[in-house]
CSV table of C-alpha atoms and ligand atoms in Angstrom, one decimal:
chain,number,residue,atom,x,y,z
A,8,MET,CA,-7.1,23.9,-32.2
A,9,GLU,CA,-10.5,23.0,-33.8
A,10,GLN,CA,-9.8,19.4,-32.7
A,11,ASP,CA,-9.0,20.5,-29.2
A,12,ASN,CA,-12.3,22.2,-28.9
A,13,LYS,CA,-14.3,19.2,-30.1
A,14,ARG,CA,-12.5,17.0,-27.5
A,15,GLY,CA,-12.5,19.6,-24.7
A,16,GLN,CA,-9.8,21.1,-22.6
A,17,TRP,CA,-9.3,22.0,-18.9
A,18,GLY,CA,-10.3,25.5,-18.1
A,19,SER,CA,-7.3,25.9,-15.7
A,20,ASN,CA,-4.2,24.2,-14.3
A,21,ILE,CA,-5.8,24.2,-10.9
A,22,GLY,CA,-9.0,22.6,-12.4
A,23,PHE,CA,-6.8,19.9,-14.0
A,24,LEU,CA,-5.1,19.1,-10.7
A,25,MET,CA,-8.2,18.8,-8.7
A,26,ALA,CA,-9.5,16.3,-11.4
A,27,ALA,CA,-6.3,14.3,-11.4
A,28,VAL,CA,-5.9,14.3,-7.6
A,29,GLY,CA,-9.6,13.4,-7.5
A,30,SER,CA,-8.7,10.4,-9.7
A,31,ALA,CA,-5.9,9.3,-7.6
A,32,VAL,CA,-7.6,9.6,-4.2
A,33,GLY,CA,-10.3,7.0,-3.9
A,34,LEU,CA,-11.1,3.8,-2.1
A,35,GLY,CA,-7.5,2.6,-2.5
A,36,ASN,CA,-6.4,5.5,-0.2
A,37,ILE,CA,-9.1,4.9,2.4
A,38,TRP,CA,-9.4,1.1,2.7
A,39,GLY,CA,-6.1,0.0,1.3
A,40,PHE,CA,-3.3,2.4,2.5
A,41,PRO,CA,-3.9,2.7,6.3
A,42,TYR,CA,-4.2,-1.1,6.8
A,43,LYS,CA,-1.3,-2.0,4.5
A,44,MET,CA,0.9,0.5,6.1
A,45,GLY,CA,0.0,-0.7,9.7
A,46,ALA,CA,0.4,-4.4,8.9
A,47,ASN,CA,3.6,-4.1,6.9
A,48,GLY,CA,6.0,-2.2,9.3
A,49,GLY,CA,4.1,1.2,9.8
A,50,PHE,CA,6.7,4.0,9.3
A,51,ALA,CA,9.1,1.5,7.7
A,52,PHE,CA,6.4,0.7,5.2
A,53,LEU,CA,6.0,4.4,4.5
A,54,VAL,CA,9.6,4.8,3.6
A,55,ILE,CA,9.4,2.0,1.1
A,56,TYR,CA,6.2,3.4,-0.2
A,57,LEU,CA,7.7,6.9,-0.6
A,58,LEU,CA,10.7,5.5,-2.5
A,59,MET,CA,8.4,3.6,-4.9
A,60,VAL,CA,6.5,6.9,-5.4
A,61,ALA,CA,9.7,8.9,-6.0
A,62,PHE,CA,11.5,6.5,-8.3
A,63,VAL,CA,8.6,4.7,-10.2
A,64,GLY,CA,5.2,6.5,-9.6
A,65,ILE,CA,6.3,10.1,-10.4
A,66,ALA,CA,8.1,9.1,-13.6
A,67,THR,CA,5.2,7.0,-14.7
A,68,MET,CA,2.8,9.9,-14.0
A,69,LEU,CA,5.1,12.2,-16.0
A,70,GLY,CA,5.1,9.8,-18.8
A,71,GLU,CA,1.4,9.3,-19.1
A,72,LEU,CA,0.8,13.0,-18.9
A,73,ALA,CA,3.4,13.9,-21.5
A,74,LEU,CA,2.2,11.2,-24.0
A,75,GLY,CA,-1.4,12.3,-23.5
A,76,ARG,CA,-0.6,15.9,-24.2
A,77,LYS,CA,1.9,15.2,-27.1
A,78,TYR,CA,-0.6,13.1,-29.1
A,79,GLY,CA,-3.8,14.7,-27.9
A,80,MET,CA,-5.7,11.5,-27.7
A,81,GLY,CA,-7.2,9.0,-25.2
A,82,VAL,CA,-5.2,5.8,-24.5
A,83,VAL,CA,-6.1,3.7,-27.6
A,84,GLY,CA,-5.5,6.8,-29.9
A,85,THR,CA,-2.1,7.5,-28.2
A,86,TYR,CA,-0.6,4.1,-28.5
A,87,LYS,CA,-1.9,3.9,-32.1
A,88,LEU,CA,-0.2,7.2,-33.0
A,89,ILE,CA,3.1,5.9,-31.3
A,90,SER,CA,3.0,3.0,-33.6
A,91,LYS,CA,0.2,0.9,-35.0
A,92,LYS,CA,1.8,-2.2,-33.5
A,93,TYR,CA,1.3,-0.8,-30.1
A,94,THR,CA,-2.4,-0.2,-30.5
A,95,TRP,CA,-3.3,-3.3,-28.3
A,96,ILE,CA,-1.6,-1.8,-25.4
A,97,GLY,CA,-4.2,1.0,-25.6
A,98,TRP,CA,-6.9,-1.6,-25.6
A,99,LEU,CA,-5.6,-3.1,-22.4
A,100,GLY,CA,-6.1,0.4,-20.7
A,101,PHE,CA,-9.5,0.8,-22.4
A,102,LEU,CA,-10.7,-2.6,-21.1
A,103,SER,CA,-9.3,-2.1,-17.7
A,104,GLY,CA,-11.6,1.0,-17.5
A,105,PHE,CA,-14.6,-1.2,-17.9
A,106,PHE,CA,-13.4,-3.8,-15.5
A,107,ILE,CA,-12.4,-1.6,-12.7
A,108,LEU,CA,-15.4,0.6,-12.9
A,109,GLY,CA,-17.6,-2.5,-13.2
A,110,PHE,CA,-16.8,-3.3,-9.6
A,111,TYR,CA,-15.7,0.1,-8.3
A,112,SER,CA,-19.1,1.5,-9.0
A,113,VAL,CA,-20.8,-1.3,-6.9
A,114,LEU,CA,-18.6,-0.4,-4.0
A,115,GLY,CA,-19.3,3.2,-4.6
A,116,GLY,CA,-22.9,2.3,-4.4
A,117,TYR,CA,-22.3,0.7,-0.9
A,118,THR,CA,-20.9,4.0,0.3
A,119,LEU,CA,-23.9,5.7,-0.7
A,120,ARG,CA,-26.2,3.1,1.1
A,121,TYR,CA,-24.2,3.6,4.2
A,122,THR,CA,-24.3,7.4,4.0
A,123,LEU,CA,-28.2,7.2,3.7
A,124,GLY,CA,-28.3,4.6,6.5
A,125,PHE,CA,-26.7,6.8,9.0
A,126,LEU,CA,-28.8,9.9,7.8
A,127,MET,CA,-32.0,7.9,8.4
A,128,GLU,CA,-30.8,6.7,11.7
A,129,ILE,CA,-30.5,10.3,12.9
A,130,PHE,CA,-34.3,10.6,12.4
A,131,SER,CA,-35.3,7.3,13.8
A,132,ALA,CA,-33.3,4.4,15.2
A,133,GLY,CA,-33.5,1.4,13.2
A,134,ALA,CA,-34.6,3.4,10.1
A,135,GLY,CA,-31.2,3.2,8.3
A,136,PHE,CA,-30.0,-0.3,9.1
A,137,GLY,CA,-33.1,-2.1,10.2
A,138,GLY,CA,-31.8,-2.4,13.8
A,139,MET,CA,-29.1,-4.9,12.7
A,140,GLY,CA,-25.6,-4.9,14.0
A,141,SER,CA,-22.9,-4.0,11.7
A,142,GLY,CA,-21.7,-7.5,10.6
A,143,GLU,CA,-25.3,-8.7,10.2
A,144,PHE,CA,-26.3,-5.7,8.0
A,145,PHE,CA,-23.2,-6.1,5.8
A,146,GLY,CA,-24.0,-9.8,5.3
A,147,SER,CA,-27.6,-9.1,4.4
A,148,PHE,CA,-26.8,-6.2,2.2
A,149,ILE,CA,-24.2,-7.9,0.0
A,150,ILE,CA,-26.9,-10.7,-0.9
A,151,ASN,CA,-29.6,-8.2,-1.5
A,152,SER,CA,-29.2,-8.0,-5.4
A,153,GLY,CA,-31.9,-5.4,-5.9
A,154,GLY,CA,-30.5,-3.0,-3.3
A,155,ASN,CA,-27.0,-3.5,-4.8
A,156,LEU,CA,-28.4,-2.9,-8.3
A,157,LEU,CA,-30.3,0.2,-7.2
A,158,TYR,CA,-27.3,1.8,-5.5
A,159,HIS,CA,-24.9,0.8,-8.2
A,160,GLY,CA,-27.3,2.3,-10.8
A,161,ILE,CA,-27.5,5.6,-8.8
A,162,PHE,CA,-23.7,5.8,-8.6
A,163,MET,CA,-23.1,4.9,-12.2
A,164,GLY,CA,-25.9,7.4,-13.2
A,165,LEU,CA,-24.3,10.3,-11.2
A,166,THR,CA,-20.9,9.4,-12.8
A,167,VAL,CA,-22.4,9.6,-16.2
A,168,LEU,CA,-24.1,12.8,-15.5
A,169,ILE,CA,-20.8,14.5,-14.6
A,170,VAL,CA,-18.9,13.1,-17.5
A,171,MET,CA,-21.6,14.1,-19.8
A,172,GLY,CA,-21.0,17.7,-18.9
A,173,GLY,CA,-17.5,17.5,-20.5
A,174,ILE,CA,-14.0,18.3,-19.5
A,175,SER,CA,-14.3,21.8,-18.1
A,176,GLY,CA,-18.0,22.0,-17.8
A,177,GLY,CA,-18.5,18.6,-16.1
A,178,ILE,CA,-15.4,16.9,-14.6
A,179,GLU,CA,-13.4,20.1,-13.7
A,180,LYS,CA,-16.5,21.9,-12.4
A,181,PHE,CA,-17.4,19.0,-10.0
A,182,THR,CA,-14.0,18.2,-8.8
A,183,LYS,CA,-13.2,21.9,-8.1
A,184,VAL,CA,-15.9,21.9,-5.5
A,185,ALA,CA,-15.7,18.1,-4.4
A,186,MET,CA,-11.9,18.0,-3.7
A,187,PRO,CA,-11.8,21.0,-1.1
A,188,ALA,CA,-15.0,19.7,0.4
A,189,LEU,CA,-13.5,16.3,0.7
A,190,PHE,CA,-10.4,17.6,2.4
A,191,ALA,CA,-12.4,19.7,4.8
A,192,MET,CA,-14.6,16.6,5.7
A,193,LEU,CA,-11.6,14.5,6.3
A,194,ILE,CA,-10.0,17.1,8.8
A,195,ILE,CA,-13.1,17.2,10.8
A,196,VAL,CA,-13.2,13.3,11.1
A,197,ILE,CA,-9.4,13.4,11.9
A,198,ILE,CA,-9.9,15.8,14.7
A,199,ARG,CA,-12.7,13.5,16.1
A,200,SER,CA,-10.7,10.5,15.6
A,201,VAL,CA,-7.3,11.4,17.2
A,202,THR,CA,-9.0,13.0,20.2
A,203,LEU,CA,-10.9,9.8,21.2
A,204,GLU,CA,-9.6,8.0,24.3
A,205,GLY,CA,-7.3,5.3,23.3
A,206,ALA,CA,-6.5,6.9,19.9
A,207,PHE,CA,-2.8,6.2,20.5
A,208,VAL,CA,-3.5,2.5,19.9
A,209,GLY,CA,-4.4,3.2,16.3
A,210,LEU,CA,-1.6,5.7,15.8
A,211,GLU,CA,0.8,3.2,17.1
A,212,PHE,CA,-0.5,0.5,14.8
A,213,MET,CA,-0.2,2.7,11.8
A,214,PHE,CA,3.0,4.8,12.4
A,215,LYS,CA,5.3,2.9,14.9
A,216,PRO,CA,8.3,2.0,12.8
A,217,ASN,CA,8.7,-1.8,12.9
A,218,TRP,CA,12.0,-2.4,10.9
A,219,ASN,CA,11.7,-6.1,12.0
A,220,ALA,CA,8.7,-6.3,9.5
A,221,PHE,CA,11.3,-6.6,6.7
A,222,SER,CA,12.6,-9.8,8.2
A,223,GLU,CA,9.3,-11.1,9.8
A,224,ILE,CA,7.0,-10.6,6.7
A,225,GLY,CA,9.9,-10.6,4.1
A,226,PHE,CA,11.3,-7.6,2.5
A,227,MET,CA,10.2,-8.7,-0.9
A,228,LYS,CA,6.6,-9.1,0.3
A,229,VAL,CA,6.6,-5.6,1.9
A,230,LEU,CA,8.0,-4.1,-1.4
A,231,LYS,CA,5.5,-6.0,-3.4
A,232,THR,CA,2.6,-4.5,-1.3
A,233,ALA,CA,4.1,-1.1,-1.5
A,234,ALA,CA,4.4,-1.2,-5.1
A,235,GLY,CA,1.0,-2.6,-6.0
A,236,GLN,CA,-0.6,0.0,-3.7
A,237,MET,CA,1.4,2.8,-5.2
A,238,PHE,CA,0.3,2.1,-8.8
A,239,PHE,CA,-3.3,1.7,-8.0
A,240,SER,CA,-3.5,4.6,-5.7
A,241,LEU,CA,-1.9,6.9,-8.4
A,242,SER,CA,-4.2,5.8,-11.1
A,243,LEU,CA,-1.5,4.5,-13.2
A,244,GLY,CA,-1.2,1.8,-15.8
A,245,MET,CA,-4.4,2.2,-17.9
A,246,GLY,CA,-4.0,5.5,-19.4
A,247,CYS,CA,-6.1,7.6,-17.0
A,248,MET,CA,-3.4,10.2,-16.9
A,249,ILE,CA,-2.8,9.8,-20.7
A,250,THR,CA,-6.5,10.8,-21.1
A,251,TYR,CA,-6.4,13.6,-18.5
A,252,GLY,CA,-3.1,14.8,-20.0
A,253,SER,CA,-4.6,15.1,-23.5
A,254,TYR,CA,-6.8,17.8,-22.3
A,255,LEU,CA,-4.0,19.9,-20.9
A,256,SER,CA,-2.9,23.1,-22.6
A,257,LYS,CA,0.7,23.5,-23.8
A,258,SER,CA,1.2,26.4,-21.5
A,259,GLU,CA,1.1,24.2,-18.2
A,260,ASN,CA,4.3,22.7,-16.6
A,261,LEU,CA,4.1,19.0,-16.8
A,262,GLU,CA,7.0,18.3,-14.6
A,263,LYS,CA,5.5,20.2,-11.9
A,264,ASN,CA,2.1,18.7,-12.2
A,265,ALA,CA,3.5,15.2,-12.2
A,266,LEU,CA,5.0,16.0,-8.8
A,267,ILE,CA,2.0,17.6,-7.3
A,268,ILE,CA,-0.4,14.7,-7.9
A,269,PRO,CA,1.6,12.1,-6.2
A,270,ILE,CA,2.4,14.2,-3.2
A,271,ALA,CA,-1.3,15.2,-2.8
A,272,ASP,CA,-2.3,11.6,-3.1
A,273,THR,CA,0.1,10.5,-0.5
A,274,ILE,CA,-1.0,13.3,1.9
A,275,PHE,CA,-4.6,12.1,1.4
A,276,ALA,CA,-3.7,8.5,2.1
A,277,LEU,CA,-1.9,9.5,5.3
A,278,CYS,CA,-4.9,11.6,6.3
A,279,ALA,CA,-7.3,8.8,5.6
A,280,GLY,CA,-5.2,6.6,7.9
A,281,LEU,CA,-5.4,9.4,10.6
A,282,ALA,CA,-9.2,9.5,10.2
A,283,VAL,CA,-9.7,5.7,10.3
A,284,MET,CA,-7.0,4.0,12.4
A,285,PRO,CA,-7.2,6.0,15.7
A,286,ALA,CA,-10.9,5.6,15.7
A,287,VAL,CA,-10.6,1.7,15.3
A,288,GLY,CA,-7.8,1.6,17.8
A,289,ALA,CA,-9.6,3.8,20.5
A,290,PHE,CA,-12.7,1.6,20.4
A,291,MET,CA,-10.5,-1.5,20.4
A,292,HIS,CA,-8.8,-0.1,23.5
A,293,GLN,CA,-12.2,0.7,25.1
A,294,GLY,CA,-13.3,-2.9,24.6
A,295,VAL,CA,-16.1,-2.3,22.2
A,296,GLU,CA,-16.8,-5.7,20.6
A,297,GLY,CA,-16.4,-6.4,16.9
A,298,ILE,CA,-13.7,-3.9,16.5
A,299,SER,CA,-10.1,-4.7,15.3
A,300,PHE,CA,-7.7,-3.6,12.7
A,301,GLY,CA,-8.5,-5.2,9.4
A,302,ALA,CA,-8.4,-4.7,5.7
A,303,GLY,CA,-10.6,-4.2,2.7
A,304,PRO,CA,-14.5,-4.1,2.7
A,305,GLY,CA,-14.6,-5.6,6.1
A,306,LEU,CA,-12.7,-2.6,7.6
A,307,LEU,CA,-14.7,0.0,5.6
A,308,PHE,CA,-18.2,-1.4,6.0
A,309,VAL,CA,-18.2,-3.6,9.0
A,310,THR,CA,-15.6,-2.3,11.5
A,311,LEU,CA,-16.2,1.4,10.8
A,312,HIS,CA,-19.9,0.9,11.0
A,313,GLN,CA,-19.4,-0.5,14.3
A,314,VAL,CA,-17.1,2.4,15.3
A,315,PHE,CA,-19.9,4.9,14.4
A,316,SER,CA,-23.0,3.1,15.6
A,317,VAL,CA,-21.7,1.4,18.8
A,318,GLY,CA,-18.3,3.0,19.6
A,319,MET,CA,-19.4,6.7,19.2
A,320,GLY,CA,-23.0,5.9,19.3
A,321,GLY,CA,-26.1,8.2,19.5
A,322,LEU,CA,-26.5,11.2,17.4
A,323,ILE,CA,-22.8,12.1,17.3
A,324,GLY,CA,-22.0,8.6,16.0
A,325,ASN,CA,-24.7,9.0,13.4
A,326,LEU,CA,-23.5,12.4,12.4
A,327,PHE,CA,-20.0,11.2,12.0
A,328,GLY,CA,-21.3,8.2,10.1
A,329,VAL,CA,-23.0,10.4,7.5
A,330,LEU,CA,-20.0,12.6,7.2
A,331,PHE,CA,-17.5,9.8,6.9
A,332,TYR,CA,-19.3,7.7,4.4
A,333,PHE,CA,-20.3,10.8,2.2
A,334,LEU,CA,-16.6,11.6,2.2
A,335,VAL,CA,-15.7,8.1,1.0
A,336,PHE,CA,-18.6,8.4,-1.6
A,337,ILE,CA,-17.3,11.7,-3.0
A,338,ALA,CA,-13.7,10.3,-3.2
A,339,ALA,CA,-15.1,7.3,-5.1
A,340,VAL,CA,-17.2,9.4,-7.6
A,341,THR,CA,-14.1,11.6,-8.6
A,342,SER,CA,-12.1,8.4,-9.2
A,343,ALA,CA,-15.1,6.8,-11.1
A,344,ILE,CA,-15.4,9.7,-13.5
A,345,SER,CA,-11.8,9.4,-14.5
A,346,LEU,CA,-12.4,5.7,-15.2
A,347,LEU,CA,-15.4,6.4,-17.3
A,348,GLU,CA,-13.6,9.3,-19.2
A,349,VAL,CA,-10.9,6.7,-20.3
A,350,CYS,CA,-13.7,4.7,-22.0
A,351,THR,CA,-15.8,7.7,-23.4
A,352,ALA,CA,-12.6,9.4,-24.8
A,353,TYR,CA,-12.0,6.5,-27.1
A,354,PHE,CA,-15.4,6.9,-28.8
A,355,ILE,CA,-15.1,10.6,-28.9
A,356,ASP,CA,-11.6,10.4,-30.5
A,357,LYS,CA,-13.0,8.0,-33.1
A,358,ARG,CA,-15.8,10.5,-34.0
A,359,VAL,CA,-13.3,13.5,-34.1
A,360,GLU,CA,-10.8,11.5,-36.3
A,361,LYS,CA,-13.5,10.9,-38.8
A,362,GLY,CA,-14.2,14.7,-38.9
A,363,LEU,CA,-17.6,14.4,-37.2
A,364,ASP,CA,-19.0,16.2,-34.2
A,365,PRO,CA,-18.8,13.8,-31.1
A,366,ASN,CA,-22.1,13.5,-29.3
A,367,ARG,CA,-20.6,13.5,-25.8
A,368,LYS,CA,-23.8,12.9,-24.1
A,369,LYS,CA,-24.9,10.0,-26.2
A,370,ILE,CA,-21.5,8.4,-26.0
A,371,THR,CA,-21.3,8.8,-22.2
A,372,ILE,CA,-24.7,7.3,-21.7
A,373,PHE,CA,-24.0,4.3,-23.9
A,374,THR,CA,-20.7,3.7,-22.3
A,375,GLY,CA,-22.2,4.1,-18.7
A,376,LEU,CA,-25.0,1.6,-19.6
A,377,ALA,CA,-22.4,-1.0,-20.7
A,378,ILE,CA,-20.5,-0.6,-17.4
A,379,PHE,CA,-23.7,-0.7,-15.4
A,380,ALA,CA,-24.4,-4.1,-17.1
A,381,MET,CA,-20.9,-5.3,-16.2
A,382,GLY,CA,-21.4,-4.2,-12.6
A,383,ALA,CA,-24.8,-6.0,-12.5
A,384,LEU,CA,-22.9,-9.3,-12.4
A,385,VAL,CA,-20.9,-8.1,-9.4
A,386,CYS,CA,-24.3,-7.1,-7.7
A,387,LEU,CA,-25.8,-10.5,-8.4
A,388,ASP,CA,-23.4,-12.9,-6.9
A,389,GLY,CA,-23.3,-11.5,-3.4
A,390,LEU,CA,-19.5,-10.9,-3.4
A,391,GLY,CA,-18.8,-14.6,-3.8
A,392,SER,CA,-20.8,-17.3,-5.5
A,393,GLY,CA,-18.1,-17.0,-8.1
A,394,VAL,CA,-17.5,-16.7,-11.9
A,395,ALA,CA,-17.5,-20.5,-12.2
A,396,GLY,CA,-20.6,-20.8,-10.1
A,397,GLY,CA,-20.4,-21.0,-6.2
A,398,ALA,CA,-20.9,-24.7,-6.0
A,399,ALA,CA,-18.3,-25.4,-8.5
A,400,ILE,CA,-15.5,-23.7,-6.5
A,401,ASP,CA,-16.8,-23.9,-3.0
A,402,PRO,CA,-15.4,-27.1,-1.9
A,403,PRO,CA,-11.7,-26.5,-1.9
A,404,GLY,CA,-10.3,-28.1,-5.1
A,405,LEU,CA,-8.0,-27.3,-7.9
A,406,MET,CA,-8.8,-24.9,-10.7
A,407,PHE,CA,-6.6,-25.3,-13.7
A,408,GLY,CA,-4.4,-27.3,-11.6
A,409,MET,CA,-3.8,-24.5,-9.0
A,410,GLU,CA,-5.2,-24.4,-5.6
A,411,ASN,CA,-5.0,-20.6,-5.2
A,412,ILE,CA,-6.2,-19.6,-8.5
A,413,ARG,CA,-9.7,-20.0,-7.1
A,414,THR,CA,-9.4,-16.8,-5.3
A,415,ALA,CA,-9.2,-14.9,-8.6
A,416,PHE,CA,-12.5,-16.5,-9.7
A,417,ALA,CA,-14.3,-16.5,-6.3
A,418,SER,CA,-16.5,-13.6,-7.2
A,419,TRP,CA,-17.1,-11.4,-10.2
A,420,LEU,CA,-15.5,-8.5,-8.2
A,421,ASP,CA,-12.3,-10.7,-7.8
A,422,PHE,CA,-12.4,-11.7,-11.4
A,423,TYR,CA,-12.6,-8.1,-12.8
A,424,ASP,CA,-10.0,-7.1,-10.3
A,425,MET,CA,-7.7,-9.9,-11.4
A,426,ILE,CA,-7.9,-9.1,-15.1
A,427,SER,CA,-7.4,-5.3,-14.6
A,428,GLU,CA,-5.4,-4.7,-11.5
A,429,GLY,CA,-3.7,-8.1,-11.7
A,430,VAL,CA,-2.7,-8.3,-15.4
A,431,PHE,CA,-3.7,-5.6,-17.8
A,432,MET,CA,-2.6,-2.6,-15.8
A,433,PRO,CA,0.9,-3.7,-14.6
A,434,LEU,CA,1.6,-5.1,-18.1
A,435,GLY,CA,0.5,-1.9,-19.7
A,436,ALA,CA,2.6,0.2,-17.3
A,437,LEU,CA,5.7,-2.0,-17.9
A,438,LEU,CA,5.3,-1.8,-21.6
A,439,MET,CA,4.9,1.9,-21.5
A,440,ALA,CA,8.1,2.2,-19.4
A,441,LEU,CA,9.9,0.1,-22.0
A,442,ILE,CA,8.5,2.1,-25.0
A,443,ILE,CA,9.5,5.4,-23.4
A,444,GLY,CA,12.9,4.3,-22.2
A,445,TRP,CA,14.0,2.3,-25.0
A,446,SER,CA,11.9,2.7,-28.1
A,447,LEU,CA,10.8,6.4,-28.3
A,448,LYS,CA,13.7,7.4,-26.0
A,449,THR,CA,13.1,9.6,-23.1
A,450,THR,CA,13.8,12.8,-25.2
A,451,VAL,CA,10.1,12.4,-26.2
A,452,ILE,CA,9.2,13.4,-22.5
A,453,LYS,CA,11.9,16.2,-22.5
A,454,ASP,CA,10.6,17.7,-25.8
A,455,GLU,CA,7.0,17.6,-24.6
A,456,VAL,CA,7.8,19.1,-21.2
A,457,GLU,CA,9.9,21.9,-23.0
A,458,SER,CA,7.2,22.6,-25.5
A,459,SER,CA,5.7,24.8,-22.9
A,460,PRO,CA,6.8,28.3,-23.2
A,461,ASN,CA,10.0,29.1,-21.0
A,462,VAL,CA,10.0,25.7,-19.5
A,463,LEU,CA,13.3,23.8,-19.2
A,464,MET,CA,13.2,20.3,-17.8
A,465,LYS,CA,14.9,20.5,-14.5
A,466,SER,CA,15.6,16.8,-13.6
A,467,TYR,CA,16.0,15.3,-17.1
A,468,LYS,CA,19.0,13.1,-16.1
A,469,PHE,CA,17.1,11.6,-13.2
A,470,TRP,CA,14.1,10.9,-15.3
A,471,ASP,CA,16.2,9.3,-18.0
A,472,ILE,CA,17.6,7.0,-15.6
A,473,CYS,CA,14.4,6.2,-14.0
A,474,TYR,CA,12.7,5.3,-17.4
A,475,LYS,CA,15.6,3.2,-18.7
A,476,PHE,CA,16.1,1.1,-15.7
A,477,ILE,CA,14.2,1.8,-12.5
A,478,VAL,CA,10.6,2.1,-13.8
A,479,PRO,CA,10.9,-1.1,-16.0
A,480,VAL,CA,12.3,-3.1,-13.1
A,481,GLY,CA,9.8,-1.6,-10.7
A,482,MET,CA,6.9,-2.4,-13.0
A,483,PHE,CA,8.1,-5.8,-13.8
A,484,PHE,CA,8.2,-6.3,-10.0
A,485,VAL,CA,4.5,-4.9,-9.7
A,486,LEU,CA,3.4,-7.4,-12.4
A,487,MET,CA,5.1,-10.3,-10.6
A,488,GLY,CA,3.6,-9.2,-7.3
A,489,GLN,CA,0.1,-8.9,-8.7
A,490,LEU,CA,0.3,-12.3,-10.4
A,491,ASP,CA,1.5,-13.7,-7.1
A,492,ASP,CA,-1.3,-12.1,-5.2
A,493,PHE,CA,-4.0,-13.2,-7.6
A,494,PHE,CA,-2.8,-16.6,-8.4
A,495,GLY,CA,-1.0,-17.5,-5.3
A,496,LEU,CA,2.1,-18.5,-7.2
A,497,GLY,CA,4.2,-18.3,-4.1
A,498,ILE,CA,7.0,-16.3,-5.7
A,499,PHE,CA,7.4,-14.0,-2.9
B,5,LIG,N1,-6.8,5.6,-7.7
B,5,LIG,C1,-8.1,5.3,-7.4
B,5,LIG,C2,-8.1,4.8,-5.9
B,5,LIG,O1,-7.2,4.9,-5.2
B,5,LIG,C3,-8.8,4.3,-8.3
B,5,LIG,C4,-8.5,4.7,-9.7
B,5,LIG,C5,-9.2,5.7,-10.4
B,5,LIG,C6,-7.7,4.0,-10.6
B,5,LIG,N2,-8.7,5.6,-11.7
B,5,LIG,C7,-7.8,4.7,-11.8
B,5,LIG,C8,-6.9,3.0,-10.4
B,5,LIG,C9,-7.0,4.2,-12.8
B,5,LIG,C10,-6.0,2.5,-11.4
B,5,LIG,C11,-6.2,3.2,-12.7
B,5,LIG,O2,-9.1,4.3,-5.5
């Protein structure tokens, strides 16, 4: 118990859920899901995505939460307690935290820049974006290293401030307010978006079932996209949920929690689609220039900027711009704190293990500074002069003998993403599934779930089969898909 107090604990189950859903709901839901769903068969993609969540995502979520609570440690400590020979898997997770947050925080900084931009436009036209069009502004902002560093610094500083406050006094306190606010803001944007003239174009793009997508795009490709999206969106594979689970009291029902988080995340992803795609479709339909369905940073920072500034325009456009980018900013912060906590928890566990009082404030600041430094590299290369130096890879040529491998090194952002999302996390999740299914045996999950008073595991048979067969195959598939994406191996 004393150890629990030193590490911290959630104040309530609802507080834990807000934090965990906050971790899951992030940039992945807003700029990844809507486009991927639309481009990969619409409703048909959704069916595949839901199957992936049901058979792979929920089980992995349950596994992470159960291991975390059982061993009461962060990701490195948990694997070390399972067996010394597995400690390195914990390190994969710990390092992934640094790499993901290293670029996630820079992007989080962008959302802050855009929020302030629209806010200033309300008071004086041109004050926020210097009178530039959306494409021009984005192009000038990404090469503005000083500006990037400033906003990355503010974003990281805020994340550190929240995590410094501890589990219940910082993370839980913030997410309990932020998550309902996020949902409320999202609803307002959805109402505006779906009532625009021509919104049906976006709704059709996103939802219309196109079963032919399976044959046109290739079923394996659609499956790969759904699998990769699912595991990033649910914050799985790097011990985020192990860490959050380690602060959970024995009285809470793990099986129920492992179900609620993915359901909430999927609802948020669909809502994000309803907020974004109808607006894009409407102005495309109305013939506003520079607006089309797209993916990634271009969708979030160029197309949507255009939607608010030119499509909606005027005061209303600026107000919705502020609201939307602030919403994305909040979603990014609640994800960032979970990533930082994975890293901080390691140092805290180490102190507690030695019987010392962990100084959470000092540890968080120190970890935050290290991540800020990593993110600085992302800020300095303007999203693309590359790890190997722009000139070296700019003329198309081979790198390590492979043409497509260049994309993985094209920018520090791509490089960090490749290491974490491309290799460490899917590998970690695959190994975790094998350990639970075949080494520890699934009874470890059952025993942990049933260690709560009056709780019997309802679907043990189902989880057992998931862990032994479906999750390892699913995660192997995710790993192959990610390698394929990042290195252009042409497997799928
Ligand atoms: N799930 C978040 C998103 O959708 C990102 C995130 C937070 C994450 N913590 C994570 C991804 C841990 C993988 C692992 O944006």
